[in-house]
Amino acid sequence: MAVKANPLDTQGGGITVQRALELPGLRSGLPEVVAASDRLNRTVRWVHAGEVPNIASLLKGGELLLTTGLGLGTRPAEQRAFVRRLADRGIAALVVELGPRFSRLPATIVETARAAGLPLVQLHREVPFVTVTEEVHTEIVNGHYALLQQAEEVHLRCTEALLGGGGIPQVLSILADFTGDPVFLETPDGQLLYAAAGAAGSEPALADPLQMWEGLRGQREAREDGPPANAVLVDVPGGGHGTGAVRARIVLLAVSSPLLPVHRIAVERAAGILAVVLMQARQEEELAARGRGDFLTDLAEGRITAEDAPAQARVLGFKPGDGPLLPVVMRLAAELSPTGNWAVLARAVLEELSSVGVPVLLGVRPVEGRVPLLLGLRSESERTAVADRVAAALRAGVERAGLERAGGHPPVVVVGVAGGWAAASAGLRHAAETATAAQGLMDRPWYDARRLDIDLLLWRLREHPDLAAFVDRAIGPLRAHDRASRPPLLPTLETYLAHAGRKAETARELHLNRQTLYNRLARISELLGTDLDDPQTVLALSLALRARRHTS
């Protein structure tokens, strides 16, 4: 049977069986294809020569097996089993050199190969197997080199697009044009960021990339053993500080063109470029957020005057109008690393705040673990409603950035007093200090800075030895009791004072009957040697309970 010419399978990075038969080594053996001639487009991964009966166990698949037939056996059953094992192993083709063992291949071998779809070739002349091996391996290496060249060309086009001012959409479009299929960029959790259709995008099947994306999502959700077979997923590294951190993911979906190895290589090269782009964007975002944080901190600490502040704020993109300014400060746990996801946090919060409908200037202060903000209100009456929405947006942004429980504590949001630029300066400073003092209080969506002045005063006195002495005198006996005995009495006292001495409400919150509560209150009075109905005693105990967070 004559062998027709066929080009290198360069996009697959290998060589076909048909191409191998064209090379001088095998061509000199006068090859004749006697089975599965329609499958000569199989890719040859490697060449192996051998004469042992169990040679199939030594192969991995994709090999071109050269043999003189000594291991094929003499009985038809042995020959059928030999060919079937090779077919099951997935070799590319079996080439048998005729000679002392076979003058022509037995019908059993030919029929078994034909039934198994395994290309079978007999050589009518002796050939040096080592020459065949060298030639085929050289072609395979050349094929891989051609594949890498194609991927490198795509890489250069992507790089040139970025240097020319393009961005992520241009990179994805280059990939889509090269592959002829749609390409998507998604977040690690599967949210779509960008989409690009291939050069064949005019076809009805490629008219709507978003529709294809939804279909791909459905396939992925239905599978539990990895991505669909018609898609290539490549991670874009750089989403955090761990070695396996992922910033995003490129998805190539086979719609009009089959997925080839060169496509995966091109996508992997593009992932490296996008990692740099996204990292740079993240650094620029963080620098901008830090710059806004520095401005707000300088304003709070008086290094920028109320007269100069509006002009500098306009440079930063903040144009609040003539209404009052509302200072807000969110404080994260002190244990949060200054190198945390601050750019991610800033972007997430700003996206959440886009629905609030008021001008916002947001900055970050990683060293202090703070996020200061200024908001432009239309009137003072908006303060509570805007504060509710801003606090919700801040907490949602913290959750999206993965910092919702940084250091084991929820974020603290403090809302200051609305006013002009001078009031904003004092309000930011007050809110920042109060946010630090409020850590450890009962978690609330947000705190009004005006209602935490006592906590702020106690926090400022935290280093003074008199404060610790005061706490010890006021509630020391109760603390000693709770360390040694049960039930603890401090929670009872706190709840009792929080309800202004109303025993019925206290009993309900503590899930106690009246007599049990009376007994505990009597025990507290006995331990402290005080009267819980005395206003001065109640004041002292309330202050001591609030101050113990800063002294214990």
XYZ file of C-alpha atoms in Angstrom:
552
model
C 0.000 0.000 0.000
C 1.417 3.396 -0.945
C 2.040 5.940 1.806
C 0.863 9.498 1.096
C 2.741 12.541 2.376
C 1.481 14.231 5.500
C 2.909 17.308 7.248
C 4.351 17.346 10.737
C 1.849 17.511 13.539
C 3.555 20.662 14.849
C 0.550 21.992 16.726
C 0.380 18.696 18.567
C 4.104 18.799 19.208
C 4.802 15.345 17.731
C 5.050 13.293 14.569
C 2.353 11.150 12.969
C 2.742 7.469 12.070
C 2.351 8.442 8.436
C 5.188 10.968 8.698
C 7.420 8.352 10.384
C 6.889 6.016 7.441
C 8.078 8.767 5.104
C 11.452 9.150 6.810
C 14.445 7.561 5.038
C 14.975 4.827 7.622
C 11.511 3.256 7.399
C 11.023 4.203 3.751
C 14.110 2.139 2.866
C 12.391 -0.900 4.367
C 9.557 -0.673 1.798
C 6.783 -0.319 4.404
C 3.377 -1.816 3.711
C 0.411 -0.882 5.899
C -1.688 -4.027 6.339
C -4.138 -2.916 9.059
C -5.822 0.333 10.227
C -4.523 2.448 7.349
C -7.134 5.052 8.253
C -5.416 5.702 11.592
C -1.993 6.757 10.412
C -2.587 10.251 11.778
C -1.884 8.960 15.290
C 0.841 10.889 17.071
C 4.091 9.044 17.820
C 5.388 10.005 21.237
C 8.454 7.763 21.234
C 10.099 4.814 19.431
C 10.795 1.483 21.102
C 12.388 -1.695 19.756
C 11.989 -5.070 21.438
C 11.509 -8.795 20.978
C 10.062 -10.034 24.294
C 6.526 -11.474 24.628
C 5.575 -9.183 27.538
C 6.788 -5.976 25.891
C 3.378 -4.295 26.300
C 4.019 -4.017 30.043
C 7.132 -1.923 29.304
C 5.271 0.690 27.244
C 3.281 3.772 28.283
C 1.301 4.504 25.129
C 2.013 6.506 22.012
C 5.087 4.463 21.039
C 6.036 3.266 17.578
C 7.085 -0.340 18.299
C 9.747 -1.906 16.077
C 10.181 -5.699 16.134
C 11.262 -8.673 14.013
C 8.410 -10.693 15.526
C 10.410 -12.995 17.793
C 8.163 -12.169 20.748
C 4.900 -12.588 18.870
C 4.621 -16.293 19.627
C 4.010 -19.246 17.366
C 0.406 -20.090 18.180
C -2.554 -17.968 16.978
C -3.797 -17.481 20.573
C -0.404 -16.065 21.614
C -0.300 -13.767 18.601
C -3.821 -12.452 19.216
C -3.030 -11.795 22.885
C 0.233 -10.010 21.965
C -1.510 -7.624 19.541
C -4.457 -6.959 21.877
C -2.167 -6.066 24.770
C -0.354 -3.550 22.576
C -3.662 -2.052 21.418
C -4.890 -1.821 25.006
C -1.654 -0.076 25.978
C -2.401 2.563 23.323
C 0.724 2.381 21.204
C 0.777 4.433 17.997
C 1.639 1.570 15.622
C 3.317 -1.839 15.355
C 6.070 -2.214 12.726
C 7.283 -5.770 11.991
C 10.383 -6.398 9.908
C 9.940 -9.488 7.715
C 12.782 -11.974 7.624
C 13.768 -15.175 9.449
C 10.697 -15.086 11.742
C 7.985 -14.161 9.194
C 8.133 -13.999 5.428
C 4.704 -12.411 5.609
C 2.587 -11.538 8.621
C 0.073 -14.257 9.579
C -3.587 -13.543 8.954
C -4.249 -13.913 12.715
C -2.014 -10.957 13.513
C -3.410 -8.802 10.697
C -7.053 -9.518 11.558
C -6.496 -8.877 15.283
C -4.763 -5.551 14.566
C -7.545 -4.566 12.161
C -10.229 -5.424 14.725
C -8.381 -3.468 17.433
C -7.807 -0.440 15.193
C -4.035 -0.740 15.632
C -1.945 0.408 12.638
C 0.174 -2.563 11.533
C 3.101 -2.168 9.119
C 5.346 -4.854 7.648
C 8.802 -4.010 6.283
C 9.953 -5.967 3.241
C 13.608 -5.033 3.673
C 15.896 -5.069 6.690
C 16.506 -1.648 8.264
C 18.764 -0.559 11.158
C 16.334 0.042 14.012
C 18.804 2.453 15.609
C 18.663 4.636 12.502
C 14.861 4.639 12.574
C 14.916 5.547 16.257
C 17.306 8.473 15.724
C 15.323 9.839 12.780
C 11.936 9.651 14.466
C 13.211 11.100 17.729
C 14.824 13.966 15.835
C 11.508 14.694 14.141
C 9.682 14.595 17.474
C 12.135 17.062 18.993
C 11.792 19.299 15.939
C 8.028 19.101 16.293
C 8.199 20.171 19.912
C 10.510 23.006 18.972
C 8.068 24.179 16.299
C 5.281 24.007 18.880
C 7.292 26.111 21.323
C 8.046 28.597 18.561
C 4.342 29.080 17.928
C 3.676 29.583 21.622
C 6.604 32.021 21.799
C 5.158 34.024 18.921
C 1.868 34.334 20.803
C 3.790 35.326 23.926
C 5.607 38.070 22.000
C 2.355 39.379 20.536
C 0.832 39.560 24.023
C 3.910 41.354 25.357
C 3.883 43.846 22.486
C 0.188 44.517 23.082
C 0.857 45.352 26.727
C 3.878 47.532 25.885
C 1.705 49.321 23.368
C -0.786 50.304 26.048
C -3.127 47.340 25.815
C -4.471 45.437 28.774
C -5.974 42.131 29.778
C -8.738 42.190 27.101
C -6.095 42.495 24.349
C -4.118 39.547 25.736
C -7.239 37.395 25.844
C -8.196 38.451 22.320
C -4.769 37.376 21.010
C -5.222 33.985 22.667
C -8.742 33.640 21.295
C -7.603 34.532 17.756
C -4.749 32.019 17.943
C -6.891 29.148 19.183
C -10.068 30.065 17.303
C -12.013 29.518 20.537
C -13.334 31.760 23.337
C -11.067 32.586 26.271
C -12.205 33.705 29.721
C -10.513 35.150 32.794
C -12.178 34.277 36.075
C -11.535 34.764 39.776
C -10.324 31.762 41.812
C -13.889 31.228 43.047
C -15.290 31.175 39.492
C -16.581 34.722 38.919
C -16.161 35.983 35.355
C -13.806 38.958 34.898
C -13.215 39.138 31.114
C -14.298 37.242 28.003
C -12.943 37.192 24.448
C -14.307 35.332 21.406
C -11.987 33.763 18.838
C -11.389 34.771 15.224
C -14.392 32.625 14.308
C -16.578 34.767 16.557
C -18.897 35.650 13.697
C -20.302 32.139 13.745
C -23.659 31.805 15.529
C -22.174 29.357 18.040
C -19.621 31.993 19.113
C -21.893 35.013 19.008
C -22.379 35.234 22.761
C -19.332 34.382 24.931
C -21.347 34.952 28.097
C -23.848 32.314 27.031
C -20.971 29.890 26.473
C -19.572 30.821 29.864
C -22.854 29.923 31.524
C -22.829 26.598 29.695
C -19.261 25.924 30.833
C -20.212 26.717 34.429
C -23.014 24.201 34.189
C -20.613 21.539 32.928
C -18.150 22.224 35.726
C -20.811 22.143 38.421
C -22.048 18.811 37.080
C -18.566 17.260 37.241
C -16.738 16.265 40.380
C -13.578 14.821 38.803
C -12.015 17.976 37.345
C -12.684 20.389 34.465
C -14.672 19.373 31.376
C -12.717 17.628 28.606
C -13.421 20.488 26.182
C -11.734 23.132 28.323
C -8.223 24.105 29.439
C -7.877 25.776 32.845
C -4.590 27.473 33.776
C -4.023 29.300 37.070
C -2.612 32.830 37.115
C -0.356 32.900 40.204
C 0.036 35.715 42.678
C -3.209 35.972 44.717
C -1.435 35.999 48.091
C 1.746 35.185 49.898
C 1.541 31.381 49.865
C 3.466 29.313 47.354
C 0.277 27.996 45.755
C -1.677 31.247 45.752
C -3.909 31.890 42.720
C -4.773 35.413 41.529
C -7.084 34.401 38.675
C -7.649 31.611 36.163
C -7.593 31.511 32.348
C -10.192 29.225 30.750
C -9.977 28.171 27.094
C -13.183 26.553 25.835
C -13.107 24.350 22.724
C -16.098 25.349 20.619
C -15.028 25.519 16.972
C -11.451 24.184 17.156
C -10.009 21.160 18.972
C -7.731 21.728 21.946
C -4.092 21.119 21.039
C -0.977 20.974 23.201
C 0.253 24.217 21.663
C -2.888 25.926 22.932
C -2.160 24.919 26.499
C 1.436 26.110 26.188
C 0.264 29.462 24.795
C -2.248 29.834 27.639
C 0.427 28.999 30.220
C 2.729 31.644 28.707
C -0.105 34.180 28.796
C -0.821 33.296 32.426
C 2.713 34.392 33.292
C 2.155 37.742 31.580
C -1.199 38.279 33.274
C 0.342 37.469 36.659
C 2.690 40.431 36.200
C -0.131 42.672 34.946
C -2.418 41.806 37.840
C 0.389 42.140 40.360
C 1.263 45.570 38.997
C -2.388 46.612 39.060
C -2.648 45.382 42.622
C 0.480 47.282 43.638
C -0.803 50.440 41.978
C -4.169 49.984 43.687
C -2.498 49.530 47.046
C -0.215 52.528 46.545
C -3.228 54.671 45.637
C -5.183 53.389 48.644
C -2.212 54.043 50.923
C -1.853 57.541 49.465
C -5.484 58.293 50.312
C -4.925 56.799 53.762
C -1.897 59.058 54.288
C -3.954 62.101 53.290
C -6.769 61.243 55.702
C -4.276 60.535 58.501
C -2.448 63.814 57.888
C -5.809 65.606 57.955
C -6.747 63.879 61.227
C -3.425 64.736 62.859
C -3.450 68.382 61.752
C -0.623 68.206 59.214
C -3.101 69.332 56.543
C -5.220 72.373 57.361
C -8.955 72.612 56.765
C -8.248 75.352 54.209
C -5.845 73.224 52.123
C -7.742 69.953 52.450
C -10.465 70.493 49.782
C -7.950 71.149 46.983
C -5.848 68.107 47.895
C -8.978 65.966 48.158
C -10.029 66.994 44.630
C -6.668 65.786 43.332
C -7.519 62.408 44.886
C -10.887 62.395 43.117
C -13.052 63.370 46.120
C -15.627 66.078 45.324
C -18.188 66.043 48.151
C -20.178 69.178 47.334
C -21.438 71.658 49.919
C -23.010 69.201 52.385
C -21.460 67.975 55.655
C -18.627 65.451 55.700
C -19.012 62.203 57.634
C -15.802 60.655 59.049
C -15.743 56.855 59.420
C -12.926 54.590 60.583
C -12.819 50.792 60.427
C -10.275 49.105 62.663
C -9.085 45.568 61.978
C -7.253 43.401 64.481
C -3.776 44.555 65.403
C -2.485 41.078 64.544
C -3.244 41.612 60.837
C -0.066 41.679 58.772
C 0.714 45.023 57.081
C 1.251 42.973 53.904
C -2.317 41.634 53.897
C -4.816 41.953 51.030
C -5.210 45.727 51.407
C -5.610 46.407 47.694
C -8.261 43.692 47.484
C -9.977 45.136 50.556
C -9.975 48.691 49.200
C -11.369 47.613 45.825
C -14.019 45.390 47.385
C -15.193 48.107 49.780
C -15.361 50.721 47.021
C -17.406 48.332 44.873
C -19.767 47.731 47.781
C -20.016 51.485 48.464
C -20.950 52.234 44.858
C -24.565 51.528 45.813
C -24.557 54.053 48.657
C -24.800 56.937 46.220
C -22.598 59.435 48.060
C -19.041 60.660 47.322
C -16.455 58.513 49.125
C -12.750 58.955 49.831
C -11.327 55.684 51.163
C -7.770 54.989 52.244
C -5.862 52.252 54.048
C -3.314 52.401 56.849
C -1.849 48.871 57.003
C 0.571 49.550 59.867
C -2.254 50.641 62.181
C -4.759 48.192 60.672
C -7.158 51.029 59.831
C -9.418 51.995 56.937
C -10.322 55.714 57.208
C -13.102 57.216 55.065
C -14.752 60.536 54.386
C -18.244 60.634 52.900
C -20.083 63.616 51.480
C -23.637 63.902 52.818
C -26.415 66.058 51.444
C -27.646 66.802 54.946
C -27.031 65.829 58.572
C -30.307 63.879 58.553
C -28.676 61.236 56.285
C -26.058 60.337 58.894
C -27.690 57.239 60.385
C -28.940 55.777 57.103
C -25.588 56.301 55.367
C -23.723 54.921 58.380
C -25.816 51.739 58.233
C -25.028 51.207 54.554
C -21.367 52.138 54.854
C -20.856 49.767 57.780
C -22.496 46.945 55.826
C -20.311 47.710 52.795
C -17.157 47.774 54.926
C -17.910 44.422 56.512
C -18.839 42.889 53.158
C -15.566 44.168 51.696
C -13.594 42.703 54.580
C -15.275 39.350 54.008
C -14.551 39.437 50.275
C -10.890 40.180 51.025
C -10.747 37.156 53.351
C -10.036 39.244 56.466
C -13.375 38.914 58.262
C -11.803 37.386 61.361
C -8.245 38.625 61.134
C -6.564 38.070 64.470
C -9.692 36.348 65.793
C -11.697 39.582 66.222
C -14.442 41.143 64.071
C -13.741 44.562 62.523
C -14.804 47.641 64.485
C -16.564 50.440 62.564
C -16.849 53.852 64.257
C -18.843 56.754 62.801
C -17.850 60.272 63.819
C -19.688 63.587 63.884
C -20.671 65.156 60.554
C -19.492 68.672 59.764
C -17.103 70.748 57.664
C -13.441 70.130 56.923
C -12.300 71.294 60.363
C -14.827 68.976 62.020
C -13.753 66.178 59.684
C -10.164 66.543 60.890
C -11.137 66.219 64.545
C -13.758 63.581 63.726
C -11.293 61.305 61.953
C -8.839 61.539 64.833
C -11.562 60.876 67.395
C -13.021 57.960 65.401
C -9.580 56.374 64.925
C -8.814 56.453 68.648
C -12.310 55.304 69.539
C -12.095 52.385 67.093
C -9.017 51.159 68.945
C -10.655 51.640 72.335
C -13.824 49.826 71.189
C -12.065 46.553 70.385
C -13.387 43.864 72.671
C -16.815 45.457 73.159
C -19.966 43.624 72.186
C -19.944 43.332 68.386
C -22.223 45.842 66.622
C -22.573 46.886 62.959
C -21.147 50.288 63.902
C -20.502 52.474 66.928
C -21.325 56.139 67.351
C -18.084 57.826 68.420
C -20.033 60.178 70.702
C -21.288 57.254 72.800
C -17.847 55.782 73.460
C -16.136 58.710 75.142
C -15.923 56.906 78.473
C -14.324 53.866 76.814
C -11.904 56.185 75.034
C -10.984 57.916 78.299
C -10.385 54.579 80.011
C -8.296 53.375 77.067
C -6.120 56.499 77.267
C -5.550 55.736 80.971
C -4.708 52.071 80.321
C -1.023 52.521 81.147
C -1.671 54.464 84.364
C -1.220 52.280 87.459
C -4.113 54.015 89.200
C -6.567 52.553 86.684
C -5.514 48.971 87.436
C -5.651 49.736 91.143
C -9.152 51.190 90.756
C -10.382 48.088 88.897
C -8.878 45.802 91.516
C -10.484 47.721 94.388
C -13.882 47.830 92.692
C -14.283 44.263 91.391
C -11.177 42.399 92.572
C -13.105 40.106 94.964
C -15.465 39.107 92.146
C -12.587 38.322 89.800
C -10.981 36.177 92.483
C -14.279 34.386 93.085
C -14.811 33.655 89.386
C -11.328 32.192 89.054
C -12.018 29.713 91.867
C -15.775 29.105 91.966
C -18.846 28.495 89.838
C -21.126 29.961 88.701
C -19.168 33.121 87.752
C -20.683 36.307 89.103
C -19.144 38.985 86.872
C -21.517 38.229 83.946
C -24.468 38.575 86.333
C -23.224 41.957 87.520
C -22.570 43.169 83.967
C -26.056 42.199 82.800
C -27.651 43.696 85.896
C -25.909 47.056 85.363
C -26.621 46.992 81.610
C -30.346 46.816 82.443
C -30.041 49.681 84.976
C -30.837 47.442 87.913
C -34.072 46.057 86.495
C -34.172 42.581 87.968
C -36.920 41.110 85.795
C -35.112 41.991 82.555
C -31.823 40.768 84.003
C -33.333 37.405 84.971
C -34.862 36.959 81.511
C -31.589 37.655 79.700
C -29.638 35.328 82.000
C -32.372 32.667 81.845
C -32.587 32.587 85.654
C -35.562 32.450 87.975
C -36.042 35.457 90.257
C -34.824 33.750 93.445
C -31.600 32.532 91.836
C -30.885 36.061 90.594
C -31.610 37.528 94.050
C -29.218 35.026 95.625
C -26.449 35.917 93.170
C -26.921 39.665 93.672
C -26.801 39.163 97.428
C -23.591 37.181 97.077
C -22.090 39.963 94.898
C -22.976 42.595 97.511
C -21.481 40.414 100.241
C -18.192 39.858 98.336
C -17.829 43.537 97.428
C -19.136 44.911 100.712
C -21.322 47.378 98.821
C -24.955 48.204 98.198
C -25.944 47.634 94.573
C -28.763 50.177 94.945
C -26.339 53.007 95.736
C -25.831 55.288 92.638
C -22.156 55.956 93.407
C -21.478 52.247 93.777
C -23.249 51.508 90.482
C -21.183 54.181 88.700
C -17.901 52.853 90.107
C -18.744 49.265 89.223
C -19.805 50.248 85.668
C -16.527 52.070 85.106
C -14.492 49.204 86.551
C -16.193 46.651 84.320
C -15.496 48.789 81.228
C -11.910 49.482 82.287
C -10.933 45.862 82.944
C -10.582 45.220 79.161
C -7.602 47.559 79.197
C -5.956 46.331 82.392
C -6.356 42.552 82.370
